[in-house]
Amino acid sequence: MDANGGKDMGKVLIIGAGGVGNVVVHKCAQVPEVFEQIVLASRTMEKCRRIAESVQAATGRRIRLAKVDADDSRQVVRLIERFKPDIVINVALPYQDLSIMDACLKTSVHYLDTANYEPPFKPQFEYKWQWAYHKDYKKKGIMGLLGCGFDPGVTNVFCAYAQKHLFDQIHYIDIVDCNAGEHGHPFATNFNPEINIREVTQPGKYWEEGRWIKVDPMSVSMDIDYPQVGPRKSYLLYHEELESLVRHIKGLKRIRFWMTFSDQYLTHLKVLQNLGLTRIDPIEFEGKKIVPLKFLKALLPDPASLGPTYKGKTCIGCIIQGTKDGKTRSVMLYNVCDHQAAYKQVKAQAVSYTTGVPAMIGAKQILEGKWQGKGVFNVEQLDPDPFMEDLPKYGLPWHMLEGKVL
Ligand code: NDP
């Protein structure tokens, strides 16, 4: 029973049994007072079984499993009708966002994801398709929470926290994402290879004084000094949270996103691009249509398998400048996560870990009634305080560095 009128609550349906799905299931299992029942559904049952065994060994909890093709909204509706969850956490791929959102709408169940919907054959990284559900979700009285991983997710919460507590006016935001880990493979991506490569091969883009400025992919870089890691070459990328933060952080003059890449990663990527292996348009091969990037994905290491050998740290945060009490102020809010420590705890590398923990915390806020709202929301539209309180409790301590500028 919950505190909200004695209604049974705390049944979560998690869709997607990849690197991030594994962490979400482990983390929900660690909070039985909120997540009383956990169902994991995905396309490949074997992956679901492996996660369930690992969670049972770690926590003693039994996870219910189901097979679903989430591209088919009717299958998701049937799944929801069978298990009657209070919330669906979507950690499958961005291609499934709309079919899962449709199913939640039809069955009046809250929805949460960690990545914006992507049309299969054109990288867009835009929220417009999901924002279009706002009215219908509002009418049904349910909440759709978009982008509740680390970036987007925690980075949006950092901005909301800065807006609420640290600044009278925010002028500049730089989101900085450093993975200083080594996995020992010549080339691998830290999350789903298809989505990762689509993201980093599109043109870079940032927002300044009311307009979007495009740059060639990986053409703008600088050394950024990351706490606990040191200086790392970082590249300007477009990242989806820029679109929602521009809407919701008032008085902003500029927002950019930076990510580190090793020379080895970039050299491999260049070669793969030159060979046409990162193309997402279907090509004819021996009488069959194949998408080169999907074929490449099948050859690359599964991100969920990188954990055992991954060493080093991630450091992700926001460097924010603005004014407080008439004076200029600059702070960095950030988290540092250790790959080996994450693996020890939930058998995942730090990129999956830093995505899965916030998804659990976001779902927890909704089930506890701390985040309430009818419609579709980005994370920065909600009260950052309970989320910031939970971050260190559930494995993502955050820190603040005063005076940090880029
Ligand atoms: P993986 O590729 O490791 O896992 C994806 C999972 O989704 C797999 O289990 C896959 O099944 C399942 N899946 C794919 N298609 C379907 C379908 N049609 N029906 C049911 N299940 C399906 O990805 P990750 O775990 O690395 O990433 C998961 C999500 O998290 C992605 O959307 C990614 O963009 C997002 N992400 C967000 C971040 C953030 O900070 N906000 C950071 C990192 C990732 P199968 O095993 O059969 O392939």
PDB file of C-alpha atoms in Angstrom, residues 92-266:
ATOM      1  CA  ALA A  92      14.508  -0.159 -25.269  1.00  0.00           C
ATOM      2  CA  LEU A  93      15.602   1.974 -28.229  1.00  0.00           C
ATOM      3  CA  PRO A  94      14.397   5.443 -29.276  1.00  0.00           C
ATOM      4  CA  TYR A  95      12.575   3.871 -32.250  1.00  0.00           C
ATOM      5  CA  GLN A  96      10.061   2.339 -29.818  1.00  0.00           C
ATOM      6  CA  ASP A  97       9.218   5.539 -27.904  1.00  0.00           C
ATOM      7  CA  LEU A  98       6.008   6.349 -29.769  1.00  0.00           C
ATOM      8  CA  SER A  99       4.582   2.835 -29.862  1.00  0.00           C
ATOM      9  CA  ILE A 100       5.171   2.540 -26.092  1.00  0.00           C
ATOM     10  CA  MET A 101       3.759   6.036 -25.458  1.00  0.00           C
ATOM     11  CA  ASP A 102       0.664   5.072 -27.473  1.00  0.00           C
ATOM     12  CA  ALA A 103       0.213   1.943 -25.374  1.00  0.00           C
ATOM     13  CA  CYS A 104       0.553   3.917 -22.114  1.00  0.00           C
ATOM     14  CA  LEU A 105      -2.009   6.406 -23.381  1.00  0.00           C
ATOM     15  CA  LYS A 106      -4.452   3.679 -24.288  1.00  0.00           C
ATOM     16  CA  THR A 107      -4.113   1.983 -20.888  1.00  0.00           C
ATOM     17  CA  SER A 108      -3.724   5.172 -18.755  1.00  0.00           C
ATOM     18  CA  VAL A 109      -0.313   4.299 -17.330  1.00  0.00           C
ATOM     19  CA  HIS A 110       2.581   6.687 -16.599  1.00  0.00           C
ATOM     20  CA  TYR A 111       5.514   6.618 -19.052  1.00  0.00           C
ATOM     21  CA  LEU A 112       9.241   7.368 -18.646  1.00  0.00           C
ATOM     22  CA  ASP A 113      12.171   7.125 -21.077  1.00  0.00           C
ATOM     23  CA  THR A 114      15.826   8.159 -21.399  1.00  0.00           C
ATOM     24  CA  ALA A 115      16.122   9.122 -25.073  1.00  0.00           C
ATOM     25  CA  ASN A 116      13.982  11.054 -27.573  1.00  0.00           C
ATOM     26  CA  TYR A 117      12.028   9.298 -30.321  1.00  0.00           C
ATOM     27  CA  GLU A 118      14.059   8.717 -33.462  1.00  0.00           C
ATOM     28  CA  PRO A 119      12.581   7.997 -36.914  1.00  0.00           C
ATOM     29  CA  PRO A 120      14.469   4.940 -38.215  1.00  0.00           C
ATOM     30  CA  PHE A 121      15.954   6.407 -41.386  1.00  0.00           C
ATOM     31  CA  LYS A 122      16.787  10.009 -40.470  1.00  0.00           C
ATOM     32  CA  PRO A 123      18.674  11.144 -37.365  1.00  0.00           C
ATOM     33  CA  GLN A 124      16.688  14.038 -35.881  1.00  0.00           C
ATOM     34  CA  PHE A 125      17.194  14.134 -32.106  1.00  0.00           C
ATOM     35  CA  GLU A 126      14.065  16.260 -31.677  1.00  0.00           C
ATOM     36  CA  TYR A 127      11.270  16.191 -29.143  1.00  0.00           C
ATOM     37  CA  LYS A 128       8.468  17.358 -31.439  1.00  0.00           C
ATOM     38  CA  TRP A 129       6.882  13.935 -31.886  1.00  0.00           C
ATOM     39  CA  GLN A 130       6.775  13.260 -28.164  1.00  0.00           C
ATOM     40  CA  TRP A 131       5.741  16.780 -27.133  1.00  0.00           C
ATOM     41  CA  ALA A 132       2.750  16.301 -29.452  1.00  0.00           C
ATOM     42  CA  TYR A 133       1.340  13.795 -26.893  1.00  0.00           C
ATOM     43  CA  HIS A 134       1.039  16.465 -24.181  1.00  0.00           C
ATOM     44  CA  LYS A 135      -2.665  17.226 -24.650  1.00  0.00           C
ATOM     45  CA  ASP A 136      -3.724  13.581 -24.814  1.00  0.00           C
ATOM     46  CA  TYR A 137      -1.662  12.614 -21.767  1.00  0.00           C
ATOM     47  CA  LYS A 138      -3.128  15.599 -19.899  1.00  0.00           C
ATOM     48  CA  LYS A 139      -6.663  14.572 -20.816  1.00  0.00           C
ATOM     49  CA  LYS A 140      -6.004  11.051 -19.531  1.00  0.00           C
ATOM     50  CA  GLY A 141      -4.444  12.393 -16.319  1.00  0.00           C
ATOM     51  CA  ILE A 142      -1.166  10.529 -16.819  1.00  0.00           C
ATOM     52  CA  MET A 143       2.435  11.675 -16.883  1.00  0.00           C
ATOM     53  CA  GLY A 144       4.977  11.141 -19.642  1.00  0.00           C
ATOM     54  CA  LEU A 145       8.503  11.923 -18.453  1.00  0.00           C
ATOM     55  CA  LEU A 146      11.035  12.358 -21.241  1.00  0.00           C
ATOM     56  CA  GLY A 147      14.805  11.953 -21.099  1.00  0.00           C
ATOM     57  CA  CYS A 148      15.372  10.761 -17.529  1.00  0.00           C
ATOM     58  CA  GLY A 149      18.856   9.222 -17.874  1.00  0.00           C
ATOM     59  CA  PHE A 150      22.046  11.164 -17.142  1.00  0.00           C
ATOM     60  CA  ASP A 151      22.319  13.385 -20.201  1.00  0.00           C
ATOM     61  CA  PRO A 152      19.505  14.048 -20.830  1.00  0.00           C
ATOM     62  CA  GLY A 153      18.210  13.586 -17.311  1.00  0.00           C
ATOM     63  CA  VAL A 154      20.488  14.496 -14.427  1.00  0.00           C
ATOM     64  CA  THR A 155      22.002  17.334 -16.477  1.00  0.00           C
ATOM     65  CA  ASN A 156      18.484  18.809 -16.849  1.00  0.00           C
ATOM     66  CA  VAL A 157      17.929  18.432 -13.094  1.00  0.00           C
ATOM     67  CA  PHE A 158      21.266  20.202 -12.438  1.00  0.00           C
ATOM     68  CA  CYS A 159      20.045  23.132 -14.580  1.00  0.00           C
ATOM     69  CA  ALA A 160      16.682  23.229 -12.779  1.00  0.00           C
ATOM     70  CA  TYR A 161      18.471  23.131  -9.400  1.00  0.00           C
ATOM     71  CA  ALA A 162      20.775  25.980 -10.470  1.00  0.00           C
ATOM     72  CA  GLN A 163      17.775  27.989 -11.636  1.00  0.00           C
ATOM     73  CA  LYS A 164      15.896  27.372  -8.383  1.00  0.00           C
ATOM     74  CA  HIS A 165      18.687  27.803  -5.830  1.00  0.00           C
ATOM     75  CA  LEU A 166      21.957  29.136  -7.232  1.00  0.00           C
ATOM     76  CA  PHE A 167      21.190  31.944  -9.690  1.00  0.00           C
ATOM     77  CA  ASP A 168      18.830  34.871 -10.166  1.00  0.00           C
ATOM     78  CA  GLN A 169      19.600  34.664 -13.859  1.00  0.00           C
ATOM     79  CA  ILE A 170      21.363  31.928 -15.844  1.00  0.00           C
ATOM     80  CA  HIS A 171      23.205  33.140 -18.953  1.00  0.00           C
ATOM     81  CA  TYR A 172      25.475  30.336 -20.134  1.00  0.00           C
ATOM     82  CA  ILE A 173      25.274  26.561 -19.810  1.00  0.00           C
ATOM     83  CA  ASP A 174      27.917  24.100 -21.015  1.00  0.00           C
ATOM     84  CA  ILE A 175      27.033  20.447 -20.520  1.00  0.00           C
ATOM     85  CA  VAL A 176      30.277  18.478 -20.351  1.00  0.00           C
ATOM     86  CA  ASP A 177      30.457  14.709 -20.687  1.00  0.00           C
ATOM     87  CA  CYS A 178      33.754  12.918 -20.171  1.00  0.00           C
ATOM     88  CA  ASN A 179      34.337   9.192 -20.292  1.00  0.00           C
ATOM     89  CA  ALA A 180      37.933   8.691 -19.226  1.00  0.00           C
ATOM     90  CA  GLY A 181      37.522   4.916 -19.062  1.00  0.00           C
ATOM     91  CA  GLU A 182      39.384   2.229 -21.037  1.00  0.00           C
ATOM     92  CA  HIS A 183      37.507  -0.920 -22.089  1.00  0.00           C
ATOM     93  CA  GLY A 184      40.393  -2.622 -23.860  1.00  0.00           C
ATOM     94  CA  HIS A 185      38.648  -3.025 -27.249  1.00  0.00           C
ATOM     95  CA  PRO A 186      40.029  -1.218 -30.336  1.00  0.00           C
ATOM     96  CA  PHE A 187      36.532   0.223 -30.987  1.00  0.00           C
ATOM     97  CA  ALA A 188      33.301  -0.052 -29.017  1.00  0.00           C
ATOM     98  CA  THR A 189      30.435   2.244 -28.091  1.00  0.00           C
ATOM     99  CA  ASN A 190      29.269   2.706 -24.511  1.00  0.00           C
ATOM    100  CA  PHE A 191      25.600   2.455 -25.289  1.00  0.00           C
ATOM    101  CA  ASN A 192      23.609   1.109 -28.213  1.00  0.00           C
ATOM    102  CA  PRO A 193      26.042   1.448 -31.190  1.00  0.00           C
ATOM    103  CA  GLU A 194      23.368   2.456 -33.659  1.00  0.00           C
ATOM    104  CA  ILE A 195      22.104   5.370 -31.576  1.00  0.00           C
ATOM    105  CA  ASN A 196      25.589   6.376 -30.457  1.00  0.00           C
ATOM    106  CA  ILE A 197      26.989   6.526 -33.989  1.00  0.00           C
ATOM    107  CA  ARG A 198      23.920   8.362 -35.329  1.00  0.00           C
ATOM    108  CA  GLU A 199      24.402  10.918 -32.560  1.00  0.00           C
ATOM    109  CA  VAL A 200      28.104  11.617 -33.097  1.00  0.00           C
ATOM    110  CA  THR A 201      28.098  11.663 -36.910  1.00  0.00           C
ATOM    111  CA  GLN A 202      25.375  14.316 -37.256  1.00  0.00           C
ATOM    112  CA  PRO A 203      26.428  18.007 -37.553  1.00  0.00           C
ATOM    113  CA  GLY A 204      27.245  19.767 -34.280  1.00  0.00           C
ATOM    114  CA  LYS A 205      24.814  22.464 -33.175  1.00  0.00           C
ATOM    115  CA  TYR A 206      24.494  24.912 -30.290  1.00  0.00           C
ATOM    116  CA  TRP A 207      22.139  27.730 -29.357  1.00  0.00           C
ATOM    117  CA  GLU A 208      23.157  31.346 -28.910  1.00  0.00           C
ATOM    118  CA  GLU A 209      21.095  34.551 -28.622  1.00  0.00           C
ATOM    119  CA  GLY A 210      17.913  32.971 -29.914  1.00  0.00           C
ATOM    120  CA  ARG A 211      19.256  30.973 -32.838  1.00  0.00           C
ATOM    121  CA  TRP A 212      20.783  27.584 -33.596  1.00  0.00           C
ATOM    122  CA  ILE A 213      24.322  27.579 -34.992  1.00  0.00           C
ATOM    123  CA  LYS A 214      25.422  24.508 -36.967  1.00  0.00           C
ATOM    124  CA  VAL A 215      29.028  23.310 -37.243  1.00  0.00           C
ATOM    125  CA  ASP A 216      30.555  20.370 -39.116  1.00  0.00           C
ATOM    126  CA  PRO A 217      30.700  17.128 -37.094  1.00  0.00           C
ATOM    127  CA  MET A 218      33.647  17.132 -34.635  1.00  0.00           C
ATOM    128  CA  SER A 219      35.003  20.414 -36.075  1.00  0.00           C
ATOM    129  CA  VAL A 220      34.980  22.363 -32.786  1.00  0.00           C
ATOM    130  CA  SER A 221      36.947  21.122 -29.788  1.00  0.00           C
ATOM    131  CA  MET A 222      38.703  22.350 -26.662  1.00  0.00           C
ATOM    132  CA  ASP A 223      40.513  20.948 -23.648  1.00  0.00           C
ATOM    133  CA  ILE A 224      38.233  20.831 -20.625  1.00  0.00           C
ATOM    134  CA  ASP A 225      39.611  20.172 -17.156  1.00  0.00           C
ATOM    135  CA  TYR A 226      37.294  17.587 -15.558  1.00  0.00           C
ATOM    136  CA  PRO A 227      37.287  17.172 -11.756  1.00  0.00           C
ATOM    137  CA  GLN A 228      38.973  13.900 -10.636  1.00  0.00           C
ATOM    138  CA  VAL A 229      39.942  13.174 -14.254  1.00  0.00           C
ATOM    139  CA  GLY A 230      42.008  16.105 -15.565  1.00  0.00           C
ATOM    140  CA  PRO A 231      42.100  17.842 -18.957  1.00  0.00           C
ATOM    141  CA  ARG A 232      40.507  15.998 -21.859  1.00  0.00           C
ATOM    142  CA  LYS A 233      39.903  17.045 -25.441  1.00  0.00           C
ATOM    143  CA  SER A 234      36.159  17.592 -25.791  1.00  0.00           C
ATOM    144  CA  TYR A 235      34.093  18.046 -28.952  1.00  0.00           C
ATOM    145  CA  LEU A 236      31.041  20.194 -29.490  1.00  0.00           C
ATOM    146  CA  LEU A 237      28.031  18.006 -30.331  1.00  0.00           C
ATOM    147  CA  TYR A 238      24.312  18.517 -30.625  1.00  0.00           C
ATOM    148  CA  HIS A 239      22.488  16.719 -27.833  1.00  0.00           C
ATOM    149  CA  GLU A 240      18.744  16.503 -27.375  1.00  0.00           C
ATOM    150  CA  GLU A 241      18.511  18.193 -23.963  1.00  0.00           C
ATOM    151  CA  LEU A 242      19.600  21.480 -25.534  1.00  0.00           C
ATOM    152  CA  GLU A 243      16.197  21.714 -27.236  1.00  0.00           C
ATOM    153  CA  SER A 244      14.170  21.423 -24.038  1.00  0.00           C
ATOM    154  CA  LEU A 245      16.529  23.488 -21.861  1.00  0.00           C
ATOM    155  CA  VAL A 246      16.346  26.405 -24.305  1.00  0.00           C
ATOM    156  CA  ARG A 247      12.575  26.360 -23.724  1.00  0.00           C
ATOM    157  CA  HIS A 248      12.610  25.990 -19.966  1.00  0.00           C
ATOM    158  CA  ILE A 249      15.633  27.914 -18.617  1.00  0.00           C
ATOM    159  CA  LYS A 250      14.650  31.556 -18.708  1.00  0.00           C
ATOM    160  CA  GLY A 251      17.064  34.313 -19.769  1.00  0.00           C
ATOM    161  CA  LEU A 252      19.575  31.940 -21.334  1.00  0.00           C
ATOM    162  CA  LYS A 253      22.078  33.482 -23.779  1.00  0.00           C
ATOM    163  CA  ARG A 254      23.946  30.356 -24.876  1.00  0.00           C
ATOM    164  CA  ILE A 255      23.899  26.596 -24.340  1.00  0.00           C
ATOM    165  CA  ARG A 256      26.367  24.040 -25.697  1.00  0.00           C
ATOM    166  CA  PHE A 257      27.169  20.353 -25.221  1.00  0.00           C
ATOM    167  CA  TRP A 258      30.673  18.828 -25.148  1.00  0.00           C
ATOM    168  CA  MET A 259      31.784  15.207 -25.147  1.00  0.00           C
ATOM    169  CA  THR A 260      35.226  13.575 -24.977  1.00  0.00           C
ATOM    170  CA  PHE A 261      36.410  11.072 -27.588  1.00  0.00           C
ATOM    171  CA  SER A 262      39.770   9.362 -27.813  1.00  0.00           C
ATOM    172  CA  ASP A 263      41.835   9.746 -30.997  1.00  0.00           C
ATOM    173  CA  GLN A 264      41.499   5.981 -31.440  1.00  0.00           C
ATOM    174  CA  TYR A 265      37.677   6.172 -31.389  1.00  0.00           C
ATOM    175  CA  LEU A 266      37.649   9.057 -33.871  1.00  0.00           C
TER     176      LEU A 266
END
